[in-house]
Structure formats: structure tokens, C-alpha cells
CSV table of C-alpha atoms in Angstrom, one decimal:
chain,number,residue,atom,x,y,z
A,399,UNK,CA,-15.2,-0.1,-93.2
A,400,UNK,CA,-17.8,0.5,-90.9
A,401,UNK,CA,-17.5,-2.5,-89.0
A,402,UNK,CA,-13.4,-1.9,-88.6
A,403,UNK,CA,-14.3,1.4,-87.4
A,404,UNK,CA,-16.4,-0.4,-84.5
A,405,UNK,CA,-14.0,-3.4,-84.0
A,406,UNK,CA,-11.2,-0.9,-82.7
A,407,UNK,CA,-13.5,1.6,-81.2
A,408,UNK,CA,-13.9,-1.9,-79.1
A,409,UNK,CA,-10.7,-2.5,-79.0
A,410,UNK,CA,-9.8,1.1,-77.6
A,411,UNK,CA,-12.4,1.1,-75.2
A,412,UNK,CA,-11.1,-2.4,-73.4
A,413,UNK,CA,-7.7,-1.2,-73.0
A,414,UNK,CA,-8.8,1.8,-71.7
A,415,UNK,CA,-11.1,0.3,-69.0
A,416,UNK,CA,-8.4,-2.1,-68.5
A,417,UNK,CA,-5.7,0.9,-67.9
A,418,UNK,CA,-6.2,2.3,-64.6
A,419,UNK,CA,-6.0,-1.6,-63.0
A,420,UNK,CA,-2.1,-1.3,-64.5
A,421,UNK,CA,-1.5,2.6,-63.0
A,422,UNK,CA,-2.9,1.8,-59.5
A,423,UNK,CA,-0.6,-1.0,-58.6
A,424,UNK,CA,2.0,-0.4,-56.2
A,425,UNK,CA,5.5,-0.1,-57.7
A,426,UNK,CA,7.6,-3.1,-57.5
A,427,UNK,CA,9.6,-3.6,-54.6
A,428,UNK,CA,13.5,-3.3,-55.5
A,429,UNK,CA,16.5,-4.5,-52.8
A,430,UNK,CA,20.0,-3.1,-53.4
A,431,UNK,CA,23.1,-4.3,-51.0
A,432,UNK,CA,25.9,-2.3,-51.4
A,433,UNK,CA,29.5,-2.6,-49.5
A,434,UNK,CA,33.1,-3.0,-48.7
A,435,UNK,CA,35.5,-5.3,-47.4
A,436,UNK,CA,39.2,-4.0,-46.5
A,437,UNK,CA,41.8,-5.7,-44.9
A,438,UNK,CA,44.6,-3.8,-43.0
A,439,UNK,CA,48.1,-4.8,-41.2
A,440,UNK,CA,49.8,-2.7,-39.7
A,441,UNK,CA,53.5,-2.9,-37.5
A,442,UNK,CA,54.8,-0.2,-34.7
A,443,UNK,CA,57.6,0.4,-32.5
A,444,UNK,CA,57.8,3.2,-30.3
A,445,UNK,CA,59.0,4.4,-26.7
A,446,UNK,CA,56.7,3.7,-24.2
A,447,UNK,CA,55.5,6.2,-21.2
A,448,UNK,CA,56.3,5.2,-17.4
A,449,UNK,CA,54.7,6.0,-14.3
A,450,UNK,CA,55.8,9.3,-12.4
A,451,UNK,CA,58.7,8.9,-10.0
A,452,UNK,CA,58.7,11.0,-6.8
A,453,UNK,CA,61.4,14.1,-8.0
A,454,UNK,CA,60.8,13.5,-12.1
A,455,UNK,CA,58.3,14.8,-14.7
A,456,UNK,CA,55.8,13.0,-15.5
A,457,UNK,CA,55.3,10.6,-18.1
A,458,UNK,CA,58.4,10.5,-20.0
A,459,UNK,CA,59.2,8.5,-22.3
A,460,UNK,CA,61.5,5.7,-20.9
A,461,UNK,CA,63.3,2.2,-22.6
A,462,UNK,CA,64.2,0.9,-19.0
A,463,UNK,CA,63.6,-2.5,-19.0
A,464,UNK,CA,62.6,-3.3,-21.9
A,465,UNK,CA,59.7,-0.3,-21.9
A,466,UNK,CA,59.2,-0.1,-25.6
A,467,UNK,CA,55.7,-0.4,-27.4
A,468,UNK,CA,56.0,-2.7,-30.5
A,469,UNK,CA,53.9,-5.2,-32.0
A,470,UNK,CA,52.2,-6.2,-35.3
A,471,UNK,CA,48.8,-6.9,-35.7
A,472,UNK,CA,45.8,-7.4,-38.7
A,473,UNK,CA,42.6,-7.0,-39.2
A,474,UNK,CA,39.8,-6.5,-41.4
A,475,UNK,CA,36.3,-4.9,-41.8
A,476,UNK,CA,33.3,-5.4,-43.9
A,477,UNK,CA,30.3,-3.0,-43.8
A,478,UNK,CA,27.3,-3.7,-45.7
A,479,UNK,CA,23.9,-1.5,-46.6
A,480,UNK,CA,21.1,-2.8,-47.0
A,481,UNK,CA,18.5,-0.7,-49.0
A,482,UNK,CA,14.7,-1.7,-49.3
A,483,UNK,CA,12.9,0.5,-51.9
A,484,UNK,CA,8.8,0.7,-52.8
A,485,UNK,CA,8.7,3.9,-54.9
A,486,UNK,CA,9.6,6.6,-52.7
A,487,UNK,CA,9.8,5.1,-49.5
A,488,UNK,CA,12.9,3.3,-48.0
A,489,UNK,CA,14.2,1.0,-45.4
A,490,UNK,CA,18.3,0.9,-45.0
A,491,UNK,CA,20.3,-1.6,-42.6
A,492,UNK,CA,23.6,-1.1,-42.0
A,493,UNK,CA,25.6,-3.8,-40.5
A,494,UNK,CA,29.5,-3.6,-39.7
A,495,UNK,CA,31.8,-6.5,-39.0
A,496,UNK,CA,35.1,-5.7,-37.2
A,497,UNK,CA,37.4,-9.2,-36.4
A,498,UNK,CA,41.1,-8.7,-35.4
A,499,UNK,CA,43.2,-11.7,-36.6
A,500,UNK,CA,44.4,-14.3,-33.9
A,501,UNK,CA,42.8,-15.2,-30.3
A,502,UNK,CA,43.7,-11.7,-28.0
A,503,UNK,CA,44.7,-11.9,-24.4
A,504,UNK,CA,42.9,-15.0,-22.6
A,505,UNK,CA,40.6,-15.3,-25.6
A,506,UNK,CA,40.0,-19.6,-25.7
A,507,UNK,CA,36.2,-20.0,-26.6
A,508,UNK,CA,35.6,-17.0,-29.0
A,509,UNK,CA,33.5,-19.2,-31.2
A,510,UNK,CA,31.7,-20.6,-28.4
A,511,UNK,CA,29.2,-17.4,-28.7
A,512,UNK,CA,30.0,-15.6,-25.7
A,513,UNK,CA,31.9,-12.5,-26.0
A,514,UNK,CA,32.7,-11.9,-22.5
A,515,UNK,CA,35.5,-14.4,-22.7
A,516,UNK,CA,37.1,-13.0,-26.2
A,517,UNK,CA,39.4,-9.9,-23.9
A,518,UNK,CA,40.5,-6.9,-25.6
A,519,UNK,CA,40.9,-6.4,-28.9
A,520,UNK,CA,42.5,-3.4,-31.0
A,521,UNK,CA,41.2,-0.4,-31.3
A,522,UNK,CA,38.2,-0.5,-34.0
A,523,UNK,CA,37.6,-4.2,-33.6
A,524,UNK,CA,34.9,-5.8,-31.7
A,525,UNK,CA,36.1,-9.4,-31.7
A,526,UNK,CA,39.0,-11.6,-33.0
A,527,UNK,CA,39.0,-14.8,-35.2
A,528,UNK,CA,40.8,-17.6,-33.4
A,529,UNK,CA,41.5,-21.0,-34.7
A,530,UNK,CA,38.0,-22.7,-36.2
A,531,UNK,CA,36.8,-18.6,-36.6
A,532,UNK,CA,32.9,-19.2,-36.0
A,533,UNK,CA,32.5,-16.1,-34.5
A,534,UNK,CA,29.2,-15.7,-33.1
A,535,UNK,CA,27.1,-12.4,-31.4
A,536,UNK,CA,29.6,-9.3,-33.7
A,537,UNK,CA,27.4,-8.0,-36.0
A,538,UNK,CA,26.9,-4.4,-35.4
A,539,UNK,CA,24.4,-2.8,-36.5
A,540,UNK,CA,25.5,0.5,-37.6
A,541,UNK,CA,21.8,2.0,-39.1
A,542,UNK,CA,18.2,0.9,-38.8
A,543,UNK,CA,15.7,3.6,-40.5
A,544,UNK,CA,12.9,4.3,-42.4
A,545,UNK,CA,13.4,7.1,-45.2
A,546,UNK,CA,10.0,8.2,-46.9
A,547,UNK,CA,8.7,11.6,-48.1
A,548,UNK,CA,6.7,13.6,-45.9
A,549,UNK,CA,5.1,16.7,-47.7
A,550,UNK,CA,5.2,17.3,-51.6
A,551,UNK,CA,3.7,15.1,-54.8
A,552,UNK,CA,3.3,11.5,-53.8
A,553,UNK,CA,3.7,11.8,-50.2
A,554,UNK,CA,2.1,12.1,-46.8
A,555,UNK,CA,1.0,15.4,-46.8
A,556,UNK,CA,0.5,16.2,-51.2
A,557,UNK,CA,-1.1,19.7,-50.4
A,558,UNK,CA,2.2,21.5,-49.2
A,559,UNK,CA,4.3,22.2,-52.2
A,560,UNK,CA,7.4,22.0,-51.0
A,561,UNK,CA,9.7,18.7,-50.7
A,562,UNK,CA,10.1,17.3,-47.1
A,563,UNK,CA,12.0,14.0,-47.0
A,564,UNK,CA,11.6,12.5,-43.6
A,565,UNK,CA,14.6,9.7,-42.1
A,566,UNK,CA,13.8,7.8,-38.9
A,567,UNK,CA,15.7,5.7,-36.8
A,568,UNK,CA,19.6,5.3,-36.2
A,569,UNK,CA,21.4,6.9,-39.2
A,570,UNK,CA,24.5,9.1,-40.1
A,571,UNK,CA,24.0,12.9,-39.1
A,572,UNK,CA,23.8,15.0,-42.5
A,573,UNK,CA,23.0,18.4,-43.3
A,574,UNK,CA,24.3,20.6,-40.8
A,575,UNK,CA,28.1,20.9,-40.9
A,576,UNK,CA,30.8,20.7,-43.4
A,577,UNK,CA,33.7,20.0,-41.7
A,578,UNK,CA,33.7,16.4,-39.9
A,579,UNK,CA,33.8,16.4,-36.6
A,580,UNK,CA,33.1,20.1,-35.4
A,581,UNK,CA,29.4,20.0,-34.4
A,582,UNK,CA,27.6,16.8,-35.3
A,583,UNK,CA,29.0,13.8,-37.3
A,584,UNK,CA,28.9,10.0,-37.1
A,585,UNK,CA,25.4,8.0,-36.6
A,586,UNK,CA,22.2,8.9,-34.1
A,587,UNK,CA,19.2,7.8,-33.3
A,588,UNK,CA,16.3,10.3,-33.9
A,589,UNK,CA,14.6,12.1,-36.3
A,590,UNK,CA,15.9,14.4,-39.7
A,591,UNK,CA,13.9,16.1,-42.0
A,592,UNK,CA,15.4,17.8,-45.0
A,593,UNK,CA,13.4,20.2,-47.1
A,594,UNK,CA,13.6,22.3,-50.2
A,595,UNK,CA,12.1,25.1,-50.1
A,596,UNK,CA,13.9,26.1,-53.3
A,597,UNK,CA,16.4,25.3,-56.1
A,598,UNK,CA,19.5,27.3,-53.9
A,599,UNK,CA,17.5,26.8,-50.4
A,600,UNK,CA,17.4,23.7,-48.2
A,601,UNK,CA,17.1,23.3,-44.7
A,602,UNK,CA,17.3,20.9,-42.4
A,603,UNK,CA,16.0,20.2,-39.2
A,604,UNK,CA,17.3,16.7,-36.4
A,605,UNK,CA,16.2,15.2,-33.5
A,606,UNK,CA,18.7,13.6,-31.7
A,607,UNK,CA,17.7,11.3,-28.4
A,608,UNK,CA,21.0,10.7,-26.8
A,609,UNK,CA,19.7,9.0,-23.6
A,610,UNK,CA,16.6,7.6,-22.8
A,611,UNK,CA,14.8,7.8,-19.2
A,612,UNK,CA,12.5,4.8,-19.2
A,613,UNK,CA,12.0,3.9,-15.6
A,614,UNK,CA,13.9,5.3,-12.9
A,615,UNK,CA,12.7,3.2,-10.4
A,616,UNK,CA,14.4,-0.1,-12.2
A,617,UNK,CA,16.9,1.7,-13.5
A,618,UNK,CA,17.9,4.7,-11.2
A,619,UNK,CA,21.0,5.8,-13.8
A,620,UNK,CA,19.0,6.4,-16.9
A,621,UNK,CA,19.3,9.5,-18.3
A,622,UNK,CA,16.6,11.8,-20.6
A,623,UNK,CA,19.2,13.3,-23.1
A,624,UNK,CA,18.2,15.3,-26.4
A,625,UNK,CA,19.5,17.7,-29.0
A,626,UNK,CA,17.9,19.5,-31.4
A,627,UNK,CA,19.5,21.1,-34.6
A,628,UNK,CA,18.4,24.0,-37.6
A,629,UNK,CA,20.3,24.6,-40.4
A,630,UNK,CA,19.4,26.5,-43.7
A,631,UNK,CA,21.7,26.0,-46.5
A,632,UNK,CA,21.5,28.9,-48.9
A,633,UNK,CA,23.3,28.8,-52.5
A,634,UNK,CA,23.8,32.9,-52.6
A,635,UNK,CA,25.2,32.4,-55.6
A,636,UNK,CA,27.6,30.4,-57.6
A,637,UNK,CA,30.6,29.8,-55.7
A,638,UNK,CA,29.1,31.3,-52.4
A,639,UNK,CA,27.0,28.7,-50.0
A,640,UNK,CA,26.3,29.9,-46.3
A,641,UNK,CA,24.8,27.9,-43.6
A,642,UNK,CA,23.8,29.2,-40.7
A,643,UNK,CA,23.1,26.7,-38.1
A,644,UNK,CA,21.1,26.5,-34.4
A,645,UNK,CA,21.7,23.7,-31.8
A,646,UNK,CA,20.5,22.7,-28.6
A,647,UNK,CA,21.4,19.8,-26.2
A,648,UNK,CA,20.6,19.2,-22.9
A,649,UNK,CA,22.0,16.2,-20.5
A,650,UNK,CA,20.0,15.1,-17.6
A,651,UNK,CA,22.6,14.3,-15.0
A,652,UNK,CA,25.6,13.3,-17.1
A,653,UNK,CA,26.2,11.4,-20.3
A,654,UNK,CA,26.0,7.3,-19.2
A,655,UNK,CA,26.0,4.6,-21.8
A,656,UNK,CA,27.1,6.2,-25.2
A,657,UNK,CA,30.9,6.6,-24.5
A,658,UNK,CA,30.5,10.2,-22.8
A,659,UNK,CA,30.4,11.4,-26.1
A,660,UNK,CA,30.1,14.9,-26.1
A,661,UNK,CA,30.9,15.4,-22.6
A,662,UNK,CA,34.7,14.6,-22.1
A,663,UNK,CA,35.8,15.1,-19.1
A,664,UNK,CA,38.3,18.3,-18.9
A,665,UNK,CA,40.3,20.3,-16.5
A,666,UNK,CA,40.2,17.8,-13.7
A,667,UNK,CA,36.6,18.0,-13.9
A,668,UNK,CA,34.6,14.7,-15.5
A,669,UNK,CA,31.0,15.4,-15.8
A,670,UNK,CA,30.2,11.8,-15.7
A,671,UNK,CA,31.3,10.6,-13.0
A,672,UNK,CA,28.2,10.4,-11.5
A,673,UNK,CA,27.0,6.8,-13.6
A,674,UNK,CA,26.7,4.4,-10.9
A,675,UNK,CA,27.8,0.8,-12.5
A,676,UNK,CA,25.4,-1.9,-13.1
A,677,UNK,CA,25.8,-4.4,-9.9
A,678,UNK,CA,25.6,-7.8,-10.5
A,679,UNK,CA,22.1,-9.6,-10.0
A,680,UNK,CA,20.1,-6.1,-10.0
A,681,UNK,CA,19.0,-3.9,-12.0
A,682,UNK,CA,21.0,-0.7,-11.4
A,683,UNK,CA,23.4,0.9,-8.7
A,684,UNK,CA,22.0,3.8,-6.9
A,685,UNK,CA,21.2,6.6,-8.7
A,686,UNK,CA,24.6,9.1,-9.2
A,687,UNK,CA,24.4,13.2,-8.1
A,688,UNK,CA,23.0,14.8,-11.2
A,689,UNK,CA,25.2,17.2,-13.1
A,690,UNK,CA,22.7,18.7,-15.5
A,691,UNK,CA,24.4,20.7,-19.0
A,692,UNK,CA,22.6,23.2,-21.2
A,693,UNK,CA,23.9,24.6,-24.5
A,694,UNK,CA,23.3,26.5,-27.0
A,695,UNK,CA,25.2,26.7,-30.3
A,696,UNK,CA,25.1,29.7,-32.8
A,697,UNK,CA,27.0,30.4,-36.0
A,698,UNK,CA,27.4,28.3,-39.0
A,699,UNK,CA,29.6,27.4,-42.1
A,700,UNK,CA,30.4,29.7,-45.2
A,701,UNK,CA,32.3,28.4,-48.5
A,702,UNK,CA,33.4,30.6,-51.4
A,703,UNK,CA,34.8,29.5,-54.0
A,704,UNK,CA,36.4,32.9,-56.6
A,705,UNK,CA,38.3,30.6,-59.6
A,706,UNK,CA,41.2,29.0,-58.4
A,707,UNK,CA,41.1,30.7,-54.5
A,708,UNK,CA,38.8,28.9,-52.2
A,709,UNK,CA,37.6,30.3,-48.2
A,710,UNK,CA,36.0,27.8,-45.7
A,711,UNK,CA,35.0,29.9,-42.4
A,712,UNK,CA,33.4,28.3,-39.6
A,713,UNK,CA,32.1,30.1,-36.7
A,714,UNK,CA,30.3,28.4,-33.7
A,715,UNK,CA,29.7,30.1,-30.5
A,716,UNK,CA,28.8,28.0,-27.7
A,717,UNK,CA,26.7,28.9,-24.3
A,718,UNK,CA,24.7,27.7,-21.5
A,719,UNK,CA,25.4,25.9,-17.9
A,720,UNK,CA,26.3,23.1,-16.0
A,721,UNK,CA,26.1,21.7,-12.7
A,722,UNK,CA,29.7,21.1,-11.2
A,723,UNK,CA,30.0,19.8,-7.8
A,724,UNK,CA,33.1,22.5,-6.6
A,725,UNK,CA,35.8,21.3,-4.0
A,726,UNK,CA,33.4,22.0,-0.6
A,727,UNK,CA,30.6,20.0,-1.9
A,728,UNK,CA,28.3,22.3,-3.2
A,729,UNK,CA,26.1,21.8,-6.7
A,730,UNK,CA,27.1,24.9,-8.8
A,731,UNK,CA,25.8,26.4,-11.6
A,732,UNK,CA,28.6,27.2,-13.9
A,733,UNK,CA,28.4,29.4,-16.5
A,734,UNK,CA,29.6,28.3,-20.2
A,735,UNK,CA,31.2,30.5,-22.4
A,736,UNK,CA,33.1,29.1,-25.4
A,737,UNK,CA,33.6,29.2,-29.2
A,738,UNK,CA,35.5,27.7,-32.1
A,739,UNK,CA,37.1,29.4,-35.2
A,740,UNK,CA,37.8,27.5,-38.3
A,741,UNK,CA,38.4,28.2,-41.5
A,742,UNK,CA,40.4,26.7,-44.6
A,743,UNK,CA,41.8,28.7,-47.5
A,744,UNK,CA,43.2,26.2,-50.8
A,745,UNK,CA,44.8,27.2,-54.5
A,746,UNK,CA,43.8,25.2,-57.0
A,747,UNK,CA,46.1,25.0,-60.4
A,748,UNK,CA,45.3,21.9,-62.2
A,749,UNK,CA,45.3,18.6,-60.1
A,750,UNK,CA,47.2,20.6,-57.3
A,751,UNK,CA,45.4,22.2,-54.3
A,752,UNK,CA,47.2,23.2,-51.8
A,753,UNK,CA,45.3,24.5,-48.6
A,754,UNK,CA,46.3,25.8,-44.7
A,755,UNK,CA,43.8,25.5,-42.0
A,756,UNK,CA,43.8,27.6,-38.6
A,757,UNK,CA,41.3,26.9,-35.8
A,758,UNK,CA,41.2,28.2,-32.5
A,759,UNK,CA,39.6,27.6,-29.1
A,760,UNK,CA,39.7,29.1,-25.5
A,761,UNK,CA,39.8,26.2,-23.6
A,762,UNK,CA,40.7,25.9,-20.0
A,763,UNK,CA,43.9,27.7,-18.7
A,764,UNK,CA,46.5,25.3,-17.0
A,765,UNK,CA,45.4,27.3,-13.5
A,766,UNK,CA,41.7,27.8,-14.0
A,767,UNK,CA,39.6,24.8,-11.6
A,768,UNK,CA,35.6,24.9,-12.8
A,769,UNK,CA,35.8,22.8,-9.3
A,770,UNK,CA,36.9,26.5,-7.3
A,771,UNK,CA,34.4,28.2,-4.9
A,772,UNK,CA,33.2,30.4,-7.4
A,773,UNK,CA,32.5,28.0,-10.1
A,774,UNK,CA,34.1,30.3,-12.9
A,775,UNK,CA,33.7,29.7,-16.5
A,776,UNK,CA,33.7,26.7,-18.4
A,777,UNK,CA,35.7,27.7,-21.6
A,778,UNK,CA,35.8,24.3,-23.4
A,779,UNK,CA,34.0,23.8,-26.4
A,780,UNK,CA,32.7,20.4,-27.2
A,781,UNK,CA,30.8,19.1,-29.6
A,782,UNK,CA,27.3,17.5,-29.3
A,783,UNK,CA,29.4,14.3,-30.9
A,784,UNK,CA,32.7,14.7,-32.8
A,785,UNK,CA,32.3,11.1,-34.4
A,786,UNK,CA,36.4,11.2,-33.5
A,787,UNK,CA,36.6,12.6,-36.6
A,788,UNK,CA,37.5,16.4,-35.9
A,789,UNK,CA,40.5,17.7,-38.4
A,790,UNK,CA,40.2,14.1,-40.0
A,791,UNK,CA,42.7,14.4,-43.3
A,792,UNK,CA,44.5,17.3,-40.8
A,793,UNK,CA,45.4,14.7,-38.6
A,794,UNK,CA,48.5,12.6,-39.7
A,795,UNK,CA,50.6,13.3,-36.8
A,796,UNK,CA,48.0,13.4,-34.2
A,797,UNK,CA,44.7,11.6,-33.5
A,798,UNK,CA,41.5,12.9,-35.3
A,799,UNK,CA,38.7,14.1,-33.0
């Protein structure tokens, strides 16, 4: 009996020296690919728009000669995520593939690698398949970043009780609107840390580098462009959430290279057009004027949801200045003054809601010129980037963004 005793007092003392070995291994590395691929066609016929004619209105709509838009064209996409996990920590790529059917314009040699010879393609495409298809140089790569936990149990900083999880790289923007569209939405590259600080309290806090100056003196049109962004979500209680939400941006000298996203031109006025174009066998162009833009954004979100009867406010008020060049050739700073009210209101019965939404804007009056003597206001809002989704699902009869 005695020796039995001692054979698994043996026994448990082995496995328990050879225990902690097993608990300090790493976890075991785990790749997930997750994805879509649609395929769309779609036919149109409409009246086309003409040039003005000395004496007429602009624009109008005209079938003279044959001045009709029609046409019928297919396509199809594929996006693909690819997710790297060890424990905690991740590492996503996201890569999109957008091919319009049939060679486009003078497109003979898109398989030949070189894309400058493929012409345009329809919107949302980035090449087209010709005959053979070995389409080389179109991947996209829609996100690159590095997703790990920052403060919290089992992460970079334990001692700090609360949860921080830290995304870095080019990824979607989360956490700071719920409407698409009306602030921030679609992909950035940057920083964004989300923490709870609370079951009902999160926050969430994004850098956003929208332009980066590397050298000037190589490249005389780079631009240092940056946002920053604070919101706190706060569950007051069930059926009430608010979010109220802080943003700056801040454009060195115009918005060149991502699209002029966030700085459309308005009014007559393009605050862009200072991007000198790349010359062939340099570098750079000369450097453009500057046309520096400053903003602050206040307000936030709000949903409340009372049994069937739902309320989506959003409030943003927008300040700050820019640099417009007026009509005698002098660099003003123009004031901006702006703001956007939306909201949404739904019933609910069953699998019917039914909802209305109202926003309004300022904007610029048909006779106000930012580009007078005085400058005036600027009254447009604009988003740091719409994503061109603003009023998506609204939007039926009239582009989104």
C-alpha cells in the first residue's frame, strides 16, 4: 500500500514539473481567409447633356444627333481578408480585385503587365479582362494592419486595468460615427485605439495621416496632412446610446494624391488646385501656392430606441480657416462656419419599419464668392472623408456621398 502511495506521489510530482513547459508555450498560430465574389451586369439608356450654346441654358438634356447615353456592361469583384492570429494579437490583409469584362477603349496588351495601356474602365473597376485574361499588376490592397492589445490582462501594458485594443496600419475607420458617410467612413492609414473603460462606456481615439511630407526638396508637392478624432460611446441606458465626438484635421497646402477627399472643391473655389503634376523625367513640378485648412468638429450621435418608435439625431458643428487666394491675388484667411443636422425617426410593427430622414446644411448661397475681397465665410461642410457613402440606402435616385 505503501509503495502505491509513493509510485503516484512520483507520478504526480513528474507531471507537475512537466506542467508549466505545456502552459508557457506560445499559442498556436491560426490563419482564417474569409471573402466574397459577386458578379454584376448592368444595362442603361438615358438622355445625354450637351455643351452650352451662346443664348440657351446650360446643360440640357439634348437627343440631337444621336446624343443619347446607352450601353451595357459587366463586371465582377472579389475581396478577400486575410486574418493571421497568435492569441491576442493579429495581422489582417485585405486585397480587392475589380476586372470589367471585355478589352475598354484602346486596351490591346492588358495581359502584357502594364496598366498604362488598359484605358478607362467603369466606374469601380481598376482593369478589364481581355481575350487570354492574365491580368497582371490589379490587386489592391485595401488593409494592411497589425491589431494587438495594448493595456489590460495579457497585453503590453497588464498593470492598467482597463481594455485598450490597439489597430495599426491602413484599415476601415470604426468607432466614431453611426451614420456612413457623415464624418469619417471608408479605410485610413493611422492609428485607432478602442478602450473599455466600462460595460456601457467605450471610447475611442484615431490617428489619421492623410498626407505625408517626406522631402520637399525631391518632392516640392508633398503635403503633411493629419486628423485626429475622440469619441466616447456611452450606453445611458437601454435603448439610449450617445456619442459625443471631437475632430481635428488640418491640410498643409491642399489635399494632393488621395482623390481630394475631404476637400471638394465648392462654389467656384477648388482648394487643390495648387498640386503641381508630376513632369516626366523628374521628380516633382514646382511646388503649388499653399492653401492651408483648419477644422474643428464638435457634436456627436444620439440613438433612442422607446418600443416600437426609434430617434437617430446627429449634430456636428464645424469651424476653423482656410487660405483662399481671392480675385486680386491676395492669400486670405477665411473664416469657416458650418454644420450638419441629421436625424432619422423609424416605426417598427413586426418585420415592417418604416423611417423619414431630414438633414440640413448651410452651404454656399448661389451669389456668395469665398474668392470676394473680403473673403466671407466658408459655409460648406465637408467631411474629413465621406467614403462616397453619405445617405447610402437614402440614395436610390441620387448618388451616395
Amino acid at each position: 500500500m505503501r509503495k502505491s502511495v509513493f509510485v503516484a506521489l512520483a507520478v504526480l510530482v513528474v507531471l507537475g514539473l512537466l506542467a508549466p513547459p505545456s502552459f508557457a508555450q506560445a499559442p498556436a498560430p491560426k490563419v482564417t481567409i474569409n471573402g466574397l465574389v459577386d458578379f454584376v451586369t448592368t444595362a442603361y439608356w438615358g438622355l445625354a447633356q450637351q455643351a452650352q450654346v451662346a443664348g440657351t441654358s446650360p446643360n440640357q438634356p439634348s437627343v440631337d444627333l444621336g446624343a443619347h447615353k446607352h450601353g451595357w456592361y459587366s463586371r465582377e469583384r472579389g475581396v478577400f481578408t486575410i486574418t493571421g492570429e497568435v492569441g491576442r494579437v493579429k495581422g489582417v490583409w485585405a486585397v480587392e480585385l475589380d476586372f470589367q469584362n471585355g478589352a475598354s477603349n484602346f486596351n490591346a496588351s492588358s495581359n502584357s503587365g502594364s496598366l498604362t495601356t488598359v484605358g478607362p474602365t467603369y466606374t469601380g473597376a481598376s482593369s478589364a479582362f481581355d481575350l487570354d485574361t492574365d491580368i497582371q499588376g490589379a490587386v489592391e490592397t485595401k488593409w494592411l494592419y497589425l491589431e494587438t492589445p495594448i493595456t489590460g490582462p495579457g497585453s503590453l501594458l497588464p498593470f492598467i486595468p482597463v481594455t485598450t485594443i490597439g489597430r495599426f496600419g491602413g484599415q476601415p475607420f470604426r468607432g466614431h460615427d453611426y451614420k456612413p458617410g457623415i464624418l469619417v467612413t471608408g479605410d485610413f492609414p493611422g492609428v485607432n485605439l478602442e478602450t473599455r473603460w466600462a460595460p456601457n462606456v467605450k471610447s475611442t481615439l484615431t490617428f489619421v495621416q492623410i498626407g505625408e511630407q517626406l522631402d520637399r526638396f525631391i518632392a516640392p508637392n508633398q503635403k503633411d496632412n493629419y486628423a485626429f478624432l475622440a469619441s466616447l460611446e456611452w450606453d445611458v441606458f437601454k435603448g439610449l446610446t450617445i456619442k459625443p465626438t471631437y475632430a481635428y484635421g488640418f491640410w498643409d497646402g491642399g489635399n494632393c494624391g488621395t482623390g481630394n477627399l475631404g476637400t471638394e472643391a465648392y462654389g467656384g473655389y477648388n482648394p487643390n488646385a495648387n498640386c503641381p503634376a508630376t513632369v516626366a523625367g523628374t521628380v516633382a513640378g514646382a511646388p503649388g501656392v499653399g492653401r492651408n485648412i483648419t477644422r474643428h468638429y464638435l457634436g456627436g450621435d444620439v440613438r433612442w430606441t422607446m418600443g416600437p418608435l426609434s430617434v437617430q439625431p446627429t449634430f456636428l458643428y464645424l469651424l476653423g480657416e482656410q487660405e483662399v487666394l481671392n480675385r486680386n491675388g491676395i492669400l486670405n484667411d477665411v473664416d469657416i462656419r458650418s454644420f450638419l443636422f441629421d436625424t432619422i425617426a423609424g416605426f417598427r410593427t413586426g418585420p415592417l419599419l418604416v423611417e423619414t430622414r431630414i438633414m440640413y446644411t448651410p452651404g454656399v448661397n448661389a451669389n456668395h464668392d469665398v474668392q470676394n475681397a473680403g473673403g466671407g465665410t466658408i459655409r460648406t461642410y465637408q467631411m474629413i472623408n465621406s467614403g462616397t457613402s453619405y445617405m447610402n440606402g437614402w440614395s436610390e435616385i441620387w448618388k451616395s456621398g
